[in-house]
Amino acid sequence: MGKPLHLPGPALDLLLPMHVLISPDGRIARAGPTIRKLQPHAPLVGRPVHEAFEFLRPRPGLRSVEELREIARRKLHLRLCEAPQTALKGIVVEAGAEGGLLLNLSFGISVVEAVGDFSLTINDFAATDLAVEMLYLFEAKSAVLEESRRLNARLQQARRKAEKQAYTDSLTGLANRREMERVMRELSECGIPFGLMHLDLDHFKTVNDTLGHSAGDHVLQAVAAVLRSETRREDLVARVGGDEFVLIFRRLTDRARLCAIAERIVRRLEAPITFEGRECRVSASIGITTSDLYARPDPDRMLSDADRALYASKSAGRGRATVVDEPIPPGSTRGSAGMAPGQNRPGAS
Amino acid sequence: MHGLINRSLQCFVRDTYGQEAWLRVAARAGCGPEGFEALTIYEDALTDQVLSAASALLDKPREALLEDLGTYLVSHPGLERVRRLLRFGGGTFEDFLHSLGDLQGRARLAVPDLEVPKIDLRGHTPGSYTLSCRFRLAGSGYVMMGILRALADDYGALVMLDHLGRQEGAEILSVRLLDPRFSEGRQFILAAGGGQGDG
């Protein structure tokens, strides 16, 4: 062993600001400036060391100097006896000829809370201690994380907006064809029964040609409003083409009810729509089918059946609805088997 | 240039001259009204375009604008965290000056791809230093000047700062520390939880 090193108190304070010198009787003889800040109300000097610090590992509940001597040179885990019971790391070495011990402490990972609990500053840490760098890193990383969270929120919002645009028709605010296909697929896959209405406006082209496109747009918006008001929240109204709409009625396969709804829609659409003081008159032809007609409802087949029913309405004189009574065998011609076109133009004037 | 730097410039224009001014600058610089994302890397030229546009539209020389940007980074209440991160550099203004050599390392510790000026400090007589600042953005020495001026205030130190021009690719500043304890300054408590500004 080399010559013993005697450090004056101020040097010890500078090098090990969290040290505690323990006298042979187990009392604290000296405490560094930072460790004193951790016990602002009760002076450390003179107190038995185990009354200020609770030893946890490697030997819990340790009290006497002899026991402490036995775990010298090993890494210790301890905590303040008083609230907030800050966790500490430490090591004990023999110090001085009289049988005293030097306990040096540090915060370890608890440093982030500790600097707040005890209002510590840069000067409370040894110049060589990396605690300040760790706090810097902690704060810098928190800032970056927050920035990244903010970016994430912005992207989420943009994504929701893009999604909404992707499944809505911008003119009417109704769903678009993509959304209609998605909903039909979802209902078919989940085995949820539904009624399907395919609606095509009659005389819309005339409005467009004689009164202009803004009149046409206005009519489409008015039609969308009618369709929305004639359906329930859980139903879907989609604009799937220029003047073509599809309505999906969730858990509604009662054909008489669907017919009644269709007739009401036709009646309402036949009421004149005013645009810039001029009257626009349209009507609608509708084809209806329901998922319970099919052993395995296939969206494409149902759409094509509804489409045929729609053309049956058109050929029967427009302004009416036609219901598919049984699935049309693939390959048969439009508007033949299994259809019951509405007898009259409902509410025609 | 890192988005953090561009975004600082954007926030500086917005917070100092108003959102309208930023929109005019953005239109002239061609960077879009939304401006910059903090965690994205942009072409260097874009930063120059924003600076030129701001200088022209706000009728302020580029150097003065950059120095104001430096001051803003440290003293704007919304950017409390920048001030805090800088003050981790040392307990006194002089310690802080000596920590500037680590500025790049510190920046990289926080954001691995963030490039900041390389600073070299030379001491001449006690309290008298020259500081060389190397960066891809011309005029970065003026930003440093603004930062140092505001931080000296923050530490409560009285300093004299001068930009001595360019020398071998670096901008040279002279720093004279007249009184390290000129005023109270602002306290620096290590515990986080200060301002959560919009960076």
Coordinates of C-alpha atoms in Angstrom, one line a residue:
Chain A
M1 CA 0.0 0.0 0.0
G2 CA 1.2 3.5 -0.8
K3 CA 1.4 6.4 1.5
P4 CA -2.0 7.3 3.0
L5 CA -3.6 10.3 1.2
H6 CA -4.9 13.0 3.4
L7 CA -7.5 15.3 1.8
P8 CA -8.5 18.5 3.4
G9 CA -12.3 18.9 3.9
P10 CA -12.8 21.5 1.1
A11 CA -11.0 19.2 -1.4
L12 CA -13.2 16.3 -0.4
D13 CA -16.3 18.5 -0.8
L14 CA -15.2 19.4 -4.3
L15 CA -14.3 15.9 -5.4
L16 CA -17.1 14.0 -3.6
P17 CA -19.9 16.5 -2.8
M18 CA -22.1 13.5 -1.7
H19 CA -19.7 11.9 0.7
V20 CA -20.4 10.9 4.4
L21 CA -17.6 10.2 6.9
I22 CA -18.7 7.7 9.5
S23 CA -16.9 7.6 12.8
P24 CA -16.2 4.2 14.6
D25 CA -19.4 4.6 16.7
G26 CA -21.6 4.7 13.6
R27 CA -22.3 8.4 13.7
I28 CA -21.9 10.8 10.8
A29 CA -18.8 12.9 11.4
R30 CA -18.8 14.9 8.2
A31 CA -21.1 15.3 5.2
G32 CA -20.5 16.8 1.7
P33 CA -22.4 19.9 0.6
T34 CA -24.8 18.2 -1.8
I35 CA -25.7 15.3 0.5
R36 CA -26.5 18.0 3.2
K37 CA -28.9 19.6 0.7
L38 CA -30.8 16.3 0.8
Q39 CA -31.5 16.6 4.5
P40 CA -32.3 20.3 4.8
H41 CA -34.3 20.1 8.1
A42 CA -32.1 17.8 10.2
P43 CA -28.3 18.2 10.3
L44 CA -26.6 15.0 9.3
V45 CA -23.5 15.4 11.4
G46 CA -23.9 13.6 14.7
R47 CA -26.7 11.2 13.6
P48 CA -26.3 7.5 13.3
V49 CA -25.8 6.7 9.7
H50 CA -28.6 4.2 9.6
E51 CA -31.1 6.8 10.8
A52 CA -30.4 8.9 7.7
F53 CA -29.9 6.2 5.1
E54 CA -31.7 2.9 4.8
F55 CA -29.5 0.2 3.4
L56 CA -31.3 -2.0 0.9
R57 CA -28.7 -4.2 -0.9
P58 CA -26.6 -6.3 -0.7
R59 CA -27.7 -6.5 2.9
P60 CA -31.0 -4.9 3.9
G61 CA -31.5 -3.3 7.3
L62 CA -27.9 -2.9 8.1
R63 CA -27.1 -0.9 11.2
S64 CA -23.7 -1.2 12.8
V65 CA -20.3 -0.1 11.6
E66 CA -19.1 -3.7 11.8
E67 CA -21.8 -4.8 9.3
L68 CA -21.0 -1.9 7.1
R69 CA -17.3 -2.8 7.2
E70 CA -18.2 -6.2 5.9
I71 CA -19.7 -4.9 2.8
A72 CA -17.0 -2.3 2.1
R73 CA -15.8 -2.0 -1.5
R74 CA -19.1 -3.4 -2.8
K75 CA -21.7 -1.5 -4.7
L76 CA -24.5 -0.5 -2.4
H77 CA -28.2 0.4 -2.9
L78 CA -29.8 2.6 -0.3
R79 CA -32.3 5.3 0.1
L80 CA -33.1 8.3 2.2
C81 CA -35.0 7.4 5.3
E82 CA -37.1 10.5 5.0
A83 CA -39.5 11.4 2.2
P84 CA -39.1 11.4 -0.7
Q85 CA -36.9 8.4 0.0
T86 CA -34.7 9.2 -2.9
A87 CA -32.8 6.1 -4.2
L88 CA -29.0 6.3 -3.9
K89 CA -26.0 4.3 -5.0
G90 CA -22.9 4.2 -2.9
I91 CA -19.7 2.6 -1.9
V92 CA -17.9 2.3 1.5
V93 CA -14.2 2.3 2.0
E94 CA -12.1 2.4 5.2
A95 CA -10.9 5.9 5.9
G96 CA -8.3 7.0 8.4
A97 CA -6.4 5.1 11.1
E98 CA -9.1 5.4 13.7
G99 CA -11.4 2.9 12.0
G100 CA -13.7 5.3 10.4
L101 CA -15.5 4.7 7.1
L102 CA -16.0 6.9 4.0
L103 CA -19.4 6.4 2.3
N104 CA -19.6 8.1 -1.1
L105 CA -23.1 8.4 -2.7
S106 CA -24.6 9.2 -6.0
F107 CA -28.1 9.4 -7.5
G108 CA -27.9 6.9 -10.3
I109 CA -31.1 6.9 -12.3
S110 CA -33.1 8.8 -9.6
V111 CA -31.1 12.0 -10.6
V112 CA -33.9 13.3 -12.8
E113 CA -36.4 13.5 -9.8
A114 CA -33.7 14.4 -7.3
V115 CA -32.6 17.6 -9.0
G116 CA -36.3 18.7 -8.8
D117 CA -36.9 17.5 -5.2
F118 CA -33.8 19.3 -3.9
S119 CA -33.5 22.2 -6.3
L120 CA -30.0 21.2 -7.3
T121 CA -27.8 23.2 -9.7
I122 CA -24.8 22.4 -11.8
N123 CA -22.5 23.4 -8.9
D124 CA -23.9 20.6 -6.7
F125 CA -22.2 18.0 -8.9
A126 CA -18.6 17.2 -9.1
A127 CA -17.0 18.6 -12.3
T128 CA -16.2 15.0 -13.3
D129 CA -19.7 13.7 -12.6
L130 CA -21.7 12.9 -15.8
A131 CA -25.0 13.6 -14.0
V132 CA -25.3 17.0 -15.6
E133 CA -24.7 15.5 -19.1
M134 CA -27.3 12.9 -18.3
L135 CA -29.8 15.6 -17.3
Y136 CA -29.0 17.5 -20.5
L137 CA -29.6 14.4 -22.5
F138 CA -32.8 13.7 -20.8
E139 CA -34.1 17.2 -21.5
A140 CA -32.9 17.2 -25.0
K141 CA -34.5 13.9 -25.8
S142 CA -37.7 14.9 -24.2
A143 CA -37.8 18.0 -26.4
V144 CA -37.1 16.0 -29.5
L145 CA -39.7 13.4 -28.5
E146 CA -42.2 16.2 -28.0
E147 CA -41.4 17.6 -31.4
S148 CA -41.8 14.2 -33.0
R149 CA -45.1 13.7 -31.2
R150 CA -46.3 17.0 -32.6
L151 CA -45.2 16.0 -36.1
N152 CA -47.1 12.7 -35.6
A153 CA -50.2 14.5 -34.6
R154 CA -50.0 16.7 -37.7
L155 CA -49.5 13.7 -39.9
Q156 CA -52.4 11.8 -38.3
Q157 CA -54.6 14.8 -39.0
A158 CA -53.5 15.0 -42.6
R159 CA -54.0 11.3 -43.0
R160 CA -57.6 11.5 -41.6
K161 CA -58.3 14.4 -44.0
A162 CA -56.9 12.5 -46.9
E163 CA -58.8 9.4 -46.0
K164 CA -62.0 11.4 -45.7
Q165 CA -61.3 12.9 -49.2
A166 CA -60.6 9.4 -50.5
Y167 CA -64.0 8.1 -49.6
T168 CA -66.2 11.1 -50.1
D169 CA -67.6 12.7 -53.2
S170 CA -66.5 16.3 -53.0
L171 CA -69.5 17.9 -54.7
T172 CA -72.2 16.3 -52.5
G173 CA -70.3 15.1 -49.4
L174 CA -71.8 11.7 -50.0
A175 CA -69.7 8.6 -50.0
N176 CA -68.0 7.7 -53.3
R177 CA -67.8 4.4 -55.2
R178 CA -64.7 3.2 -53.3
E179 CA -66.5 3.7 -50.0
M180 CA -69.6 2.0 -51.3
E181 CA -67.6 -1.0 -52.4
R182 CA -65.8 -1.2 -49.1
V183 CA -69.1 -1.1 -47.1
M184 CA -70.7 -3.8 -49.3
R185 CA -67.7 -6.0 -49.0
E186 CA -67.7 -5.5 -45.2
L187 CA -71.4 -6.3 -44.9
S188 CA -71.1 -9.4 -47.1
E189 CA -68.1 -10.7 -45.3
C190 CA -69.7 -10.2 -41.9
G191 CA -73.0 -11.7 -43.0
I192 CA -75.0 -8.6 -42.2
P193 CA -78.2 -8.5 -44.3
F194 CA -78.8 -5.3 -46.3
G195 CA -81.0 -3.8 -48.9
L196 CA -79.4 -2.2 -52.0
M197 CA -80.9 0.6 -54.1
H198 CA -79.4 1.8 -57.4
L199 CA -80.8 5.2 -58.4
D200 CA -80.4 7.0 -61.6
L201 CA -81.7 10.5 -62.1
D202 CA -84.1 11.0 -65.0
H203 CA -83.9 14.2 -67.1
F204 CA -80.7 15.3 -65.4
K205 CA -78.9 15.7 -68.7
T206 CA -81.6 18.1 -69.8
V207 CA -81.1 20.3 -66.8
N208 CA -77.3 20.3 -67.4
D209 CA -77.8 21.1 -71.1
T210 CA -80.4 23.8 -70.8
L211 CA -79.5 25.5 -67.5
G212 CA -75.8 24.8 -67.3
H213 CA -73.4 22.9 -65.1
S214 CA -73.9 25.0 -62.0
A215 CA -77.6 24.2 -62.1
G216 CA -76.7 20.5 -62.5
D217 CA -74.4 20.7 -59.5
H218 CA -77.1 22.4 -57.5
V219 CA -79.6 19.7 -58.4
L220 CA -77.1 17.0 -57.4
Q221 CA -76.6 18.7 -54.0
A222 CA -80.4 18.9 -53.5
V223 CA -80.8 15.2 -54.5
A224 CA -78.0 14.3 -52.0
A225 CA -79.9 16.2 -49.3
V226 CA -83.1 14.3 -50.0
L227 CA -81.3 10.9 -50.1
R228 CA -79.7 11.7 -46.8
S229 CA -82.9 12.7 -45.1
E230 CA -84.7 9.5 -46.4
T231 CA -82.1 7.2 -44.9
R232 CA -81.0 6.4 -41.4
R233 CA -77.6 7.1 -39.8
E234 CA -76.4 3.6 -40.2
D235 CA -77.3 3.5 -44.0
L236 CA -74.9 4.5 -46.7
V237 CA -75.6 6.9 -49.6
A238 CA -73.0 7.0 -52.3
R239 CA -72.7 9.0 -55.5
V240 CA -71.2 6.5 -57.8
G241 CA -71.3 8.3 -61.2
G242 CA -72.4 11.6 -62.7
D243 CA -76.1 11.2 -61.8
E244 CA -76.0 7.7 -60.3
F245 CA -76.4 6.9 -56.6
V246 CA -76.3 3.7 -54.5
L247 CA -78.1 3.4 -51.2
I248 CA -77.3 0.6 -48.8
F249 CA -79.8 -0.1 -46.0
R250 CA -78.2 -2.0 -43.2
R251 CA -80.3 -4.8 -41.8
L252 CA -83.2 -3.8 -43.9
T253 CA -84.3 -6.5 -46.4
D254 CA -88.1 -6.0 -46.2
R255 CA -88.8 -5.4 -49.9
A256 CA -92.2 -3.7 -49.3
R257 CA -90.5 -1.2 -47.0
L258 CA -87.7 -0.6 -49.4
C259 CA -90.3 0.0 -52.1
A260 CA -92.1 2.5 -50.0
I261 CA -88.9 4.3 -49.3
A262 CA -88.0 4.3 -53.0
E263 CA -91.4 5.7 -53.9
R264 CA -91.1 8.4 -51.4
I265 CA -87.7 9.3 -52.7
V266 CA -89.0 9.5 -56.3
R267 CA -91.9 11.6 -55.2
R268 CA -89.6 14.0 -53.4
L269 CA -87.1 14.2 -56.2
E270 CA -89.9 15.1 -58.6
A271 CA -90.7 18.3 -56.7
P272 CA -89.1 21.2 -58.6
I273 CA -85.7 22.4 -57.5
T274 CA -85.1 26.1 -57.8
F275 CA -81.8 27.4 -59.1
E276 CA -81.3 31.2 -59.5
G277 CA -85.0 31.7 -59.9
R278 CA -85.5 28.9 -62.5
E279 CA -87.1 25.5 -61.9
C280 CA -85.2 22.3 -62.5
R281 CA -87.2 19.2 -62.8
V282 CA -85.8 15.7 -62.5
S283 CA -87.1 12.3 -61.4
A284 CA -85.5 9.0 -60.6
S285 CA -85.5 5.4 -61.7
I286 CA -84.6 2.9 -59.0
G287 CA -83.6 -0.8 -58.9
I288 CA -83.7 -2.6 -55.6
T289 CA -82.3 -5.9 -54.5
T290 CA -81.7 -7.4 -51.1
S291 CA -78.8 -9.6 -49.8
D292 CA -81.1 -12.3 -48.4
L293 CA -81.9 -13.4 -52.0
Y294 CA -78.4 -14.7 -52.4
A295 CA -76.8 -17.8 -50.7
R296 CA -73.5 -15.9 -50.7
P297 CA -74.1 -12.2 -51.4
D298 CA -71.6 -11.1 -54.0
P299 CA -71.4 -7.3 -54.2
D300 CA -70.8 -7.3 -58.0
R301 CA -73.6 -9.6 -58.7
M302 CA -76.0 -7.6 -56.5
L303 CA -75.0 -4.4 -58.1
S304 CA -75.5 -5.8 -61.6
D305 CA -79.0 -7.2 -60.5
A306 CA -79.9 -3.8 -59.1
D307 CA -78.7 -2.2 -62.3
R308 CA -81.0 -4.5 -64.4
A309 CA -83.9 -3.7 -62.1
L310 CA -83.1 0.0 -62.6
Y311 CA -83.2 -0.4 -66.3
A312 CA -86.5 -2.2 -66.0
S313 CA -87.8 0.9 -64.3
K314 CA -86.5 3.1 -67.1
S315 CA -88.1 1.0 -69.8
A316 CA -91.3 0.9 -67.8
G317 CA -91.5 4.7 -68.2
R318 CA -89.0 6.1 -65.6
G319 CA -89.9 7.7 -62.3
R320 CA -90.5 4.4 -60.5
A321 CA -88.8 1.6 -58.6
T322 CA -88.3 -2.1 -59.6
V323 CA -87.5 -4.8 -57.1
V324 CA -85.6 -8.0 -57.9
D325 CA -87.6 -10.9 -56.6
E326 CA -85.1 -13.6 -57.2
P327 CA -81.5 -13.4 -58.3
I328 CA -81.1 -13.1 -62.0
P329 CA -79.2 -16.0 -63.4
P330 CA -75.9 -14.8 -64.9
G331 CA -76.2 -14.3 -68.7
S332 CA -79.9 -13.5 -68.9
T333 CA -80.9 -10.3 -70.7
R334 CA -81.7 -7.1 -69.0
G335 CA -85.1 -6.5 -67.4
S336 CA -86.5 -10.0 -67.9
A337 CA -87.0 -12.6 -65.2
G338 CA -87.6 -12.0 -61.6
M339 CA -88.6 -8.4 -61.6
A340 CA -91.6 -6.5 -60.5
P341 CA -91.6 -3.0 -61.9
G342 CA -93.7 -0.4 -60.0
Q343 CA -97.1 -0.2 -61.7
N344 CA -97.4 3.5 -61.8
R345 CA -95.2 6.5 -61.6
P346 CA -95.7 7.1 -57.9
G347 CA -97.0 10.6 -57.2
A348 CA -96.7 11.6 -60.8
S349 CA -98.4 14.8 -61.6
Chain B
M1 CA -29.8 22.4 -43.5
H2 CA -31.5 20.7 -40.6
G3 CA -35.2 21.5 -40.2
L4 CA -34.6 22.7 -36.6
I5 CA -32.5 25.5 -37.9
N6 CA -35.0 26.4 -40.7
R7 CA -37.9 26.1 -38.3
S8 CA -36.1 28.4 -35.8
L9 CA -35.8 31.0 -38.6
Q10 CA -39.5 30.6 -39.4
C11 CA -40.6 31.0 -35.8
F12 CA -38.3 34.0 -35.3
V13 CA -39.9 35.8 -38.3
R14 CA -43.4 34.8 -37.2
D15 CA -42.9 35.7 -33.5
T16 CA -41.0 38.9 -34.2
Y17 CA -42.8 40.3 -37.2
G18 CA -46.1 38.4 -37.3
Q19 CA -47.6 35.6 -39.3
E20 CA -48.4 37.9 -42.2
A21 CA -44.7 38.8 -42.5
W22 CA -43.8 35.1 -42.5
L23 CA -46.3 34.3 -45.2
R24 CA -44.8 37.1 -47.4
V25 CA -41.3 35.8 -46.7
A26 CA -42.4 32.2 -47.5
A27 CA -44.0 33.2 -50.7
R28 CA -40.9 35.1 -51.8
A29 CA -38.6 32.3 -50.8
G30 CA -40.8 29.7 -52.3
C31 CA -40.9 27.4 -49.3
G32 CA -44.7 27.1 -48.9
P33 CA -46.8 28.9 -46.2
E34 CA -46.5 26.0 -43.8
G35 CA -42.8 26.4 -43.8
F36 CA -40.5 23.8 -42.2
E37 CA -40.8 20.6 -40.2
A38 CA -38.3 20.5 -37.4
L39 CA -37.2 16.9 -37.9
T40 CA -36.6 17.0 -41.7
I41 CA -33.5 17.9 -43.6
Y42 CA -33.7 20.6 -46.3
E43 CA -31.5 21.9 -49.1
D44 CA -29.1 24.5 -47.9
A45 CA -30.1 26.9 -50.6
L46 CA -33.6 27.1 -49.2
T47 CA -32.3 28.6 -45.9
D48 CA -30.4 31.2 -47.9
Q49 CA -33.6 32.0 -49.9
V50 CA -35.6 32.5 -46.7
L51 CA -32.9 34.7 -45.3
S52 CA -32.6 36.8 -48.4
A53 CA -36.4 37.1 -48.6
A54 CA -36.7 38.2 -45.0
S55 CA -33.8 40.6 -45.3
A56 CA -35.4 42.3 -48.4
L57 CA -39.0 42.3 -47.1
L58 CA -38.2 43.4 -43.6
D59 CA -35.7 45.9 -44.8
K60 CA -33.0 44.6 -42.5
P61 CA -29.4 43.6 -43.3
R62 CA -28.8 39.9 -43.2
E63 CA -26.2 40.3 -40.4
A64 CA -28.6 42.2 -38.1
L65 CA -31.3 39.7 -38.8
L66 CA -29.1 36.8 -37.9
E67 CA -27.9 38.4 -34.7
D68 CA -31.6 39.0 -33.7
L69 CA -32.2 35.4 -34.5
G70 CA -29.5 34.4 -32.0
T71 CA -30.9 36.6 -29.3
Y72 CA -34.4 35.3 -30.0
L73 CA -33.2 31.6 -29.6
V74 CA -32.1 32.3 -26.1
S75 CA -34.5 34.9 -24.8
H76 CA -37.9 34.2 -26.4
P77 CA -40.2 32.7 -23.7
G78 CA -41.5 30.1 -26.1
L79 CA -37.9 28.7 -26.6
E80 CA -37.1 28.3 -22.9
R81 CA -35.7 24.8 -23.7
V82 CA -33.0 26.1 -26.0
R83 CA -31.8 28.5 -23.2
R84 CA -31.9 25.6 -20.8
L85 CA -29.9 23.2 -23.0
L86 CA -27.3 25.9 -23.6
R87 CA -27.0 26.6 -19.9
F88 CA -26.2 23.0 -19.2
G89 CA -22.8 24.1 -20.6
G90 CA -21.6 25.6 -17.4
G91 CA -22.4 27.3 -14.1
T92 CA -20.8 30.6 -15.1
F93 CA -20.6 32.5 -18.4
E94 CA -16.9 31.7 -18.6
D95 CA -17.6 28.0 -18.0
F96 CA -20.2 28.3 -20.7
L97 CA -17.7 29.9 -23.1
H98 CA -15.3 27.0 -22.5
S99 CA -18.1 24.5 -23.2
L100 CA -18.7 25.9 -26.7
G101 CA -16.0 23.6 -28.0
D102 CA -18.4 20.8 -27.2
L103 CA -21.4 22.4 -28.9
Q104 CA -21.3 20.1 -31.9
G105 CA -21.0 17.0 -29.6
R106 CA -23.9 18.2 -27.5
A107 CA -26.1 19.0 -30.5
R108 CA -25.4 15.5 -31.8
L109 CA -26.1 13.9 -28.5
A110 CA -29.6 15.4 -28.7
V111 CA -30.3 15.0 -32.4
P112 CA -27.8 12.8 -34.2
D113 CA -28.1 14.5 -37.6
L114 CA -28.2 18.1 -36.3
E115 CA -25.2 20.1 -37.6
V116 CA -24.3 23.2 -35.7
P117 CA -21.4 25.6 -35.9
K118 CA -18.0 24.4 -34.9
I119 CA -16.6 26.7 -32.3
D120 CA -13.1 27.2 -31.2
L121 CA -12.3 29.4 -28.2
R122 CA -8.9 31.0 -27.6
G123 CA -8.0 32.9 -24.5
H124 CA -5.6 35.7 -24.7
T125 CA -5.5 37.7 -21.5
P126 CA -7.9 36.9 -18.6
G127 CA -11.4 37.7 -19.6
S128 CA -10.4 38.3 -23.3
Y129 CA -11.1 35.7 -25.9
T130 CA -11.5 35.2 -29.6
L131 CA -14.0 32.7 -30.9
S132 CA -14.0 31.2 -34.3
C133 CA -17.2 30.0 -35.8
R134 CA -17.3 27.6 -38.8
F135 CA -20.6 26.7 -40.5
R136 CA -22.1 26.2 -43.9
L137 CA -24.4 29.2 -43.3
A138 CA -22.6 32.4 -44.1
G139 CA -23.2 34.8 -41.2
S140 CA -23.4 32.1 -38.5
G141 CA -21.0 34.3 -36.5
Y142 CA -23.7 36.8 -36.1
V143 CA -26.1 34.2 -34.8
M144 CA -23.5 33.3 -32.2
M145 CA -23.1 36.9 -31.3
G146 CA -26.8 37.2 -30.6
I147 CA -26.7 34.0 -28.6
L148 CA -23.7 35.1 -26.6
R149 CA -25.2 38.5 -25.9
A150 CA -28.5 37.0 -24.6
L151 CA -26.7 34.3 -22.6
A152 CA -24.4 36.8 -21.0
D153 CA -27.5 38.6 -19.8
D154 CA -28.9 35.4 -18.6
Y155 CA -25.8 34.6 -16.6
G156 CA -25.7 38.2 -15.4
A157 CA -22.3 38.8 -17.0
L158 CA -21.2 42.1 -18.7
V159 CA -19.5 41.4 -22.0
M160 CA -18.3 43.3 -25.1
L161 CA -18.8 41.5 -28.4
D162 CA -17.4 42.3 -31.8
H163 CA -17.5 40.5 -35.2
L164 CA -14.0 40.8 -36.6
G165 CA -14.9 39.4 -40.0
R166 CA -13.8 36.2 -41.8
Q167 CA -10.5 34.5 -41.6
E168 CA -9.6 31.3 -43.3
G169 CA -13.2 30.2 -43.7
A170 CA -14.2 31.0 -40.2
E171 CA -16.0 34.0 -38.7
I172 CA -14.1 35.5 -35.8
L173 CA -15.7 37.1 -32.8
S174 CA -14.0 38.9 -30.0
V175 CA -15.4 38.4 -26.5
R176 CA -14.4 40.6 -23.6
L177 CA -15.7 39.7 -20.3
L178 CA -15.9 42.9 -18.3
D179 CA -17.7 41.8 -15.2
P180 CA -18.8 38.1 -14.7
R181 CA -21.2 39.2 -11.9
F182 CA -22.6 42.4 -13.3
S183 CA -26.2 41.6 -12.5
E184 CA -28.3 38.9 -10.8
G185 CA -28.9 37.1 -14.1
R186 CA -31.4 34.3 -14.2
Q187 CA -31.2 31.2 -12.1
F188 CA -30.7 27.8 -13.7
I189 CA -32.3 25.0 -11.8
L190 CA -31.4 21.6 -13.2
A191 CA -34.9 20.2 -12.8
A192 CA -36.8 20.3 -16.1
G193 CA -40.4 21.5 -16.4
G194 CA -39.7 25.0 -17.6
G195 CA -41.3 26.5 -20.7
Q196 CA -42.9 24.1 -23.2
G197 CA -42.8 26.5 -26.1
D198 CA -43.7 26.0 -29.7
G199 CA -40.3 25.4 -31.2

